[in-house]
CSV table of C-alpha atoms in Angstrom, one decimal:
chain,number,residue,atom,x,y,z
A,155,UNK,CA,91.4,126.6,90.7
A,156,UNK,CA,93.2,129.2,92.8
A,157,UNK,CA,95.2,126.0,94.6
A,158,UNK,CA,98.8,125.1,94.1
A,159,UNK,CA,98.6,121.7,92.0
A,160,UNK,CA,101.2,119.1,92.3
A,161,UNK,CA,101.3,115.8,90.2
A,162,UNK,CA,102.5,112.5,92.2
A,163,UNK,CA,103.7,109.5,90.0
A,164,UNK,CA,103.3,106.2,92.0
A,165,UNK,CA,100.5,108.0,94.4
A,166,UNK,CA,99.3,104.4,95.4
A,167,UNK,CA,102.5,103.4,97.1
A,168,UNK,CA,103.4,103.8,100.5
A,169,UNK,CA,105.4,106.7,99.6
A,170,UNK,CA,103.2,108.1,97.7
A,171,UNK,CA,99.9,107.9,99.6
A,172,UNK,CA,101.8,109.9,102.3
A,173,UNK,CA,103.2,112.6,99.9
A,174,UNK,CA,99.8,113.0,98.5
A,175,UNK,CA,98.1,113.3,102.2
A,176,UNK,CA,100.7,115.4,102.9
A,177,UNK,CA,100.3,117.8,99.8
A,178,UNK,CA,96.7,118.1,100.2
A,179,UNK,CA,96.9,118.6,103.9
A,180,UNK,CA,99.2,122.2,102.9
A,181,UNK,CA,96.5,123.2,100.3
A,182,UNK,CA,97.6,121.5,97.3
A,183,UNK,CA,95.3,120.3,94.4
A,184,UNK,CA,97.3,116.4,94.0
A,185,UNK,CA,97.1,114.7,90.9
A,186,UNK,CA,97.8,111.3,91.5
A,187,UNK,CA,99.5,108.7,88.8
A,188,UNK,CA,99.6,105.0,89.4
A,189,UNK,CA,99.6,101.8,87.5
A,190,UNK,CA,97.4,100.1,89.8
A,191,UNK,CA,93.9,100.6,89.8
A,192,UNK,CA,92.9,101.7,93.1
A,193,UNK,CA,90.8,100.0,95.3
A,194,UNK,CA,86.8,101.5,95.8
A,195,UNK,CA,87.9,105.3,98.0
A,196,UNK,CA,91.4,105.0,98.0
A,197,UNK,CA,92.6,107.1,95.4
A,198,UNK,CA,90.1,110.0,96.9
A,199,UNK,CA,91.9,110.1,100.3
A,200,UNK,CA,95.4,110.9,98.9
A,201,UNK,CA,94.5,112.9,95.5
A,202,UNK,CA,92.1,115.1,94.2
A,203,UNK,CA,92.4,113.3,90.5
A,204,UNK,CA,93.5,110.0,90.1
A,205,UNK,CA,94.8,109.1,86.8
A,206,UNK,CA,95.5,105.6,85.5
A,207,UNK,CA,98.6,105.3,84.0
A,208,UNK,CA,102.0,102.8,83.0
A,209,UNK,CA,105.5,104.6,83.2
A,210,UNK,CA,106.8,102.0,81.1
A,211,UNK,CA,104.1,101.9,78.2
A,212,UNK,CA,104.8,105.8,78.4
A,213,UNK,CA,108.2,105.4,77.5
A,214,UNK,CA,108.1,102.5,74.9
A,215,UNK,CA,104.5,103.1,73.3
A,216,UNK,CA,104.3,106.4,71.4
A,217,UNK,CA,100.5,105.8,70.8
A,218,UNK,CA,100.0,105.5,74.2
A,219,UNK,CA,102.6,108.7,75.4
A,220,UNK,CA,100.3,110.1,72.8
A,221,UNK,CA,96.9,109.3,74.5
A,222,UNK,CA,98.3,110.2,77.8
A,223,UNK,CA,99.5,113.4,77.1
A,224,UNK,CA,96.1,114.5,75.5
A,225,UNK,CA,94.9,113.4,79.1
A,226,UNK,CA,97.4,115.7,80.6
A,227,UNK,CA,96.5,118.4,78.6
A,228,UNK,CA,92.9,118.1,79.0
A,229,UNK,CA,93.1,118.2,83.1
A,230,UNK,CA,96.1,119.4,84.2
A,231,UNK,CA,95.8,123.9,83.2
A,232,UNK,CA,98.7,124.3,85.3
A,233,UNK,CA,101.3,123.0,87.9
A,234,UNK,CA,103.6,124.1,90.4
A,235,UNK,CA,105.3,120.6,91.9
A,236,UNK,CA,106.1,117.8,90.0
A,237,UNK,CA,107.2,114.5,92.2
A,238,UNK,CA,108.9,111.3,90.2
A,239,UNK,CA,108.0,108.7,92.8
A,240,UNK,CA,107.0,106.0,91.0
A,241,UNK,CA,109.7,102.9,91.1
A,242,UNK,CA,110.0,99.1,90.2
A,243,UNK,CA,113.0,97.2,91.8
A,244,UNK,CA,113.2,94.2,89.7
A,245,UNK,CA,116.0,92.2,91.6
A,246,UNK,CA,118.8,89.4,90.0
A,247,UNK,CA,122.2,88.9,89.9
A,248,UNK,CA,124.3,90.1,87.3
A,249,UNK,CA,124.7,87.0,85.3
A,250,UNK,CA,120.8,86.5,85.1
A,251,UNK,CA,119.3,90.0,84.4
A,252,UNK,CA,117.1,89.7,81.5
A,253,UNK,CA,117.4,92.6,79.0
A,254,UNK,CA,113.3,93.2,79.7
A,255,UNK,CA,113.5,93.2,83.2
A,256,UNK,CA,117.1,96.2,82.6
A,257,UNK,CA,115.2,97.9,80.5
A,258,UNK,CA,111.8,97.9,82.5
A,259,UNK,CA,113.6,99.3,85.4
A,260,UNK,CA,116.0,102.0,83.3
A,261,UNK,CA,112.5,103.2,82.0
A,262,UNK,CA,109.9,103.5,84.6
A,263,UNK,CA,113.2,104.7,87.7
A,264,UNK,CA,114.9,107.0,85.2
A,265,UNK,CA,113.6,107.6,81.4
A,266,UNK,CA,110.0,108.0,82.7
A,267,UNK,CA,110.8,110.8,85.3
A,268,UNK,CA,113.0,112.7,81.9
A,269,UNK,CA,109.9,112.3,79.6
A,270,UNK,CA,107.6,114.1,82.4
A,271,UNK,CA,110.1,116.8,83.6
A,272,UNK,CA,109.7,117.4,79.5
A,273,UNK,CA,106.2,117.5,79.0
A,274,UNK,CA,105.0,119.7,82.3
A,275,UNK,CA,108.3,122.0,81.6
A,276,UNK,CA,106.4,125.1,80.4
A,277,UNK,CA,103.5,124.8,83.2
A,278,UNK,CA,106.3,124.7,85.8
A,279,UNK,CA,108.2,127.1,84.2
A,280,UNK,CA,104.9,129.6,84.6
A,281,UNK,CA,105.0,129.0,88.3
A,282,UNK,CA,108.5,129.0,88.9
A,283,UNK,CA,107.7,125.2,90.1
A,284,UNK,CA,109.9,122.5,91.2
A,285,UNK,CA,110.5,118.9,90.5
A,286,UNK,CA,111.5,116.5,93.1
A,287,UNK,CA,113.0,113.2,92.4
A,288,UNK,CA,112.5,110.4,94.9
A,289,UNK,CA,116.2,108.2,94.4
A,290,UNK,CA,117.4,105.6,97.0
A,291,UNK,CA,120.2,104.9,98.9
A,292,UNK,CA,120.6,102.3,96.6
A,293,UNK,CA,122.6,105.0,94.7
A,294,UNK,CA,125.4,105.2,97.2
A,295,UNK,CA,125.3,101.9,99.0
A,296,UNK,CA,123.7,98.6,97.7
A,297,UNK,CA,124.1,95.3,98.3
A,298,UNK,CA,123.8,91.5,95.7
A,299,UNK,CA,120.9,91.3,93.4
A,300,UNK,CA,120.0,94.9,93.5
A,301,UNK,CA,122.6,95.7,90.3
A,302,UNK,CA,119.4,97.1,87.9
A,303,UNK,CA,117.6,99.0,90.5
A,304,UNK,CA,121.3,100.9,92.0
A,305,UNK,CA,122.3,101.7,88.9
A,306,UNK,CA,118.4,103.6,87.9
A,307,UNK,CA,119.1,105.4,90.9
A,308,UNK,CA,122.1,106.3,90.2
A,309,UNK,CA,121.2,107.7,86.8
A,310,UNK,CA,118.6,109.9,88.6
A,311,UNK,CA,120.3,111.6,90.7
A,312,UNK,CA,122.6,112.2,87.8
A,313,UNK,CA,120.0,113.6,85.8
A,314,UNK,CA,118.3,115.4,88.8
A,315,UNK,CA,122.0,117.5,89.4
A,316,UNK,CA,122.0,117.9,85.6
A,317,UNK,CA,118.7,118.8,85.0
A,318,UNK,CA,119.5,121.8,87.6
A,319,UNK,CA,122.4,123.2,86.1
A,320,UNK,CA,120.8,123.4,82.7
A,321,UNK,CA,117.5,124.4,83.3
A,322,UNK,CA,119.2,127.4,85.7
A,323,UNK,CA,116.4,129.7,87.2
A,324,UNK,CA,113.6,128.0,85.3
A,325,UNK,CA,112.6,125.2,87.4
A,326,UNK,CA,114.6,124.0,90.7
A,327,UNK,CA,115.1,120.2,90.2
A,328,UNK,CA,116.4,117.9,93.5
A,329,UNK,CA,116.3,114.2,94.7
A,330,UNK,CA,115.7,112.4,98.3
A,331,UNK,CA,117.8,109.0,98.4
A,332,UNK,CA,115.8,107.4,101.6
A,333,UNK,CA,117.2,104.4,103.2
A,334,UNK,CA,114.9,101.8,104.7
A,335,UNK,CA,110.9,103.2,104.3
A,336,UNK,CA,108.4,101.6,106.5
A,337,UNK,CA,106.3,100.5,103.1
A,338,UNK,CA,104.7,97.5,101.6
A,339,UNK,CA,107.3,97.2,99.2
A,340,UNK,CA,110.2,96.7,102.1
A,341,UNK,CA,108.2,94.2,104.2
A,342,UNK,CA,107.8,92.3,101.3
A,343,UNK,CA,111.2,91.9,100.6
A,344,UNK,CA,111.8,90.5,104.2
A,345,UNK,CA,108.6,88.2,103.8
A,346,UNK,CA,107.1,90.1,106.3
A,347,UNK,CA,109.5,89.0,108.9
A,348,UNK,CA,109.2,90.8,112.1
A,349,UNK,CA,112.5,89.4,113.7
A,350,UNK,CA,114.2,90.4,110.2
A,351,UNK,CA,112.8,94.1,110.1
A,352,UNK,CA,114.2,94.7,113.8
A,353,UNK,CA,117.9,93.3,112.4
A,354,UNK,CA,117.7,96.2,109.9
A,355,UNK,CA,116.2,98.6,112.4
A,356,UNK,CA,118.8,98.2,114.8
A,357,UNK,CA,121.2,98.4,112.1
A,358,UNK,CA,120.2,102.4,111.8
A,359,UNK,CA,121.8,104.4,114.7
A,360,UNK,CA,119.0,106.3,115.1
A,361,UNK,CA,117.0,102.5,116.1
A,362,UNK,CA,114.4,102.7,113.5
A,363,UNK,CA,113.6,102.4,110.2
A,364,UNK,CA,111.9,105.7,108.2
A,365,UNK,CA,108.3,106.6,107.9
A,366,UNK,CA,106.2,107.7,104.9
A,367,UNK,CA,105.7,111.0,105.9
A,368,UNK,CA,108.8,112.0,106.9
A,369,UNK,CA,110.2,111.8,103.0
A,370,UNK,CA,106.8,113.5,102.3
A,371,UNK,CA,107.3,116.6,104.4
A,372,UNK,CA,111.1,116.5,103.1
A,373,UNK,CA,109.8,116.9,99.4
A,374,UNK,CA,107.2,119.5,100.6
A,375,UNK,CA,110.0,122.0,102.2
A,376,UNK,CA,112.2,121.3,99.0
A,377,UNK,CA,108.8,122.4,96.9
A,378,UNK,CA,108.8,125.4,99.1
A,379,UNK,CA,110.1,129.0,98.8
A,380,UNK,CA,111.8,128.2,101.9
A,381,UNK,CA,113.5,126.0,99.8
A,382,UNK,CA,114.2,128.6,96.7
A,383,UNK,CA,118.3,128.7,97.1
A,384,UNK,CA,118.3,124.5,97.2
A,385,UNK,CA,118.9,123.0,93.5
A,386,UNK,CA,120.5,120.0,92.0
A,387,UNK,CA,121.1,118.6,95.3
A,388,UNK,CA,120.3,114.9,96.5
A,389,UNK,CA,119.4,114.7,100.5
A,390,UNK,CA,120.3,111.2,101.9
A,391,UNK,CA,117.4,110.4,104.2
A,392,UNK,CA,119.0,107.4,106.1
A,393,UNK,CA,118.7,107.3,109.8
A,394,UNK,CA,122.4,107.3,110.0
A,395,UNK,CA,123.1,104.2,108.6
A,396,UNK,CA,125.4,105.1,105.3
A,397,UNK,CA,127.8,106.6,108.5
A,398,UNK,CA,128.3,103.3,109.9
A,399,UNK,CA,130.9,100.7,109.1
A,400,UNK,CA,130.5,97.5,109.5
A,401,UNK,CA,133.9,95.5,110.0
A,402,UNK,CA,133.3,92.1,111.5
C-alpha cells in the first residue's frame, strides 16, 4: 500500500463520515472506528476498513484492549494521521451525575484518545505523522447540564498541548474545538426543532451553523506539511459566536 493511511475514531458520525470522505477524496487509505455497526454500504463510502470497536470497553477491559490491539496490529502496517473523533455527551446537572455516566464520558472524550496516541506512537513516529484531536467549544464556553462533557474537553485540549511539548519533533499533536456542527447529534438535542436550530443559527454572526466538512478539511491542512510548523495548538472553529456577548 503506497497510500497515506489515516485511522478515524467515531467514522460513523456526522463528523466523521465527512472527515473520512474527505481523507479518501485527498488519497488517503481511512480506517474507520465506530461502536455502531454500520448499516449494509455505509461504512464502504467513508473508509477503506471498517473496524468495530467500543472506546470505553478499550479503556476499562484489558482483555478486550488486548483483542483489539492484536486487530490493530494485524491490519494497520503503518500510519501517518491519527483523528480522535469519537465523543459521548452524556448530559445532567451537577447534583445528579452518576459516577458511570463521569466516568463513561472521561474515558471514551479523553482516556480513549491517550491510550491510541500510545499504541500507534511508533507507526506515526516512522512517518513523521500527526494526531488531531476533535475538542469542542464546550472547553471554553458551556452552558447547564453539560458539566461532564466540558470538562472531557477541556482535559483534551490539555493533553493535546501537552502531548506536543513532550513528544517534540516526533509526532505534531493539535485539537479543533467546533461550535454548533450541522450533525445528528445537535439536531437531536433540539428535538429536531427547526424554529430552535434558526435561534442558534442566528446566534453565530456569520448566520449559520457549521458543516461537516468544513472541520474535515480543517484537520486535513493540520495533517499536512503545510501544516508542519503548527503543534499543540487548539483552533476554535465557531462562526464567531465565542466573540459575542450577550448582555440583556
Amino acid at each position: 500500500m503506497n497510500k497515506k493511511a489515516a485511522l478515524i475514531t467515531g467514522v460513523l458520525g456526522g463528523i466523521g463520515k465527512a472527515l473520512g470522505k474527505t481523507f479518501r477524496e485527498r488519497g488517503y487509505y481511512v480506517y474507520g472506528l465506530d461502536i455502531r455497526i454500520p448499516d449494509v454500504g455505509e461504512a464502504a463510502q467513508v473508509c477503506d476498513i471498517f473496524i468495530p470497536f467500543d472506546l470505553h470497553a478499550f479503556c476499562t477491559n484489558e482483555a478486550y484492549r488486548i483483542e483489539q490491539q492484536n486487530t490493530f496490529g494485524q491490519v494497520i502496517p503503518k500510519l501517518h494521521v491519527l483523528v480522535n473523533n469519537a465523543a459521548v455527551q452524556l448530559l445532567d446537572h451537577t447534583e445528579n451525575i452518576r459516577l458511570a455516566d463521569w466516568q463513561e464520558t472521561l474515558n471514551v472524550n479523553l482516556t480513549g484518545p491517550l491510550l491510541l496516541s500510545q499504541y500507534f506512537l511508533p507507526l506515526l513516529e516512522q512517518e513523521n505523522g500527526a494526531i488531531v484531536n476533535i475538542a469542542s467549544i464546550h472547553q471554553l464556553l458551556t452552558k447547564p447540564r453539560f458539566v461532564s462533557y466540558a470538562t472531557s474537553k477541556s482535559a483534551l485540549v490539555g493533553l493535546t498541548k501537552s502531548m506536543a511539548v513532550d513528544l517534540k519533533d516526533r509526532v505534531r499533536v493539535n485539537a479543533i474545538s467546533p461550535a454548533a456542527i450541522e450533525t445528528s447529534m445537535l439536531r437531536a438535542g433540539f428535538n429536531n426543532d427547526e424554529s430552535a436550530l434558526d435561534v442558534l443559527r442566528n446566534l453565530h454572526p456569520v448566520k449559520r451553523i457549521g458543516y461537516p466538512d468544513e472541520v474535515a478539511k480543517l484537520v486535513l491542512f493540520l495533517c499536512s506539511d503545510e501544516a508542519g510548523f503548527i503543534s499543540g495548538a487548539n483552533f476554535t472553529l465557531d462562526g464567531g459566536i465565542s466573540s459575542v456577548l450577550h448582555d440583556v
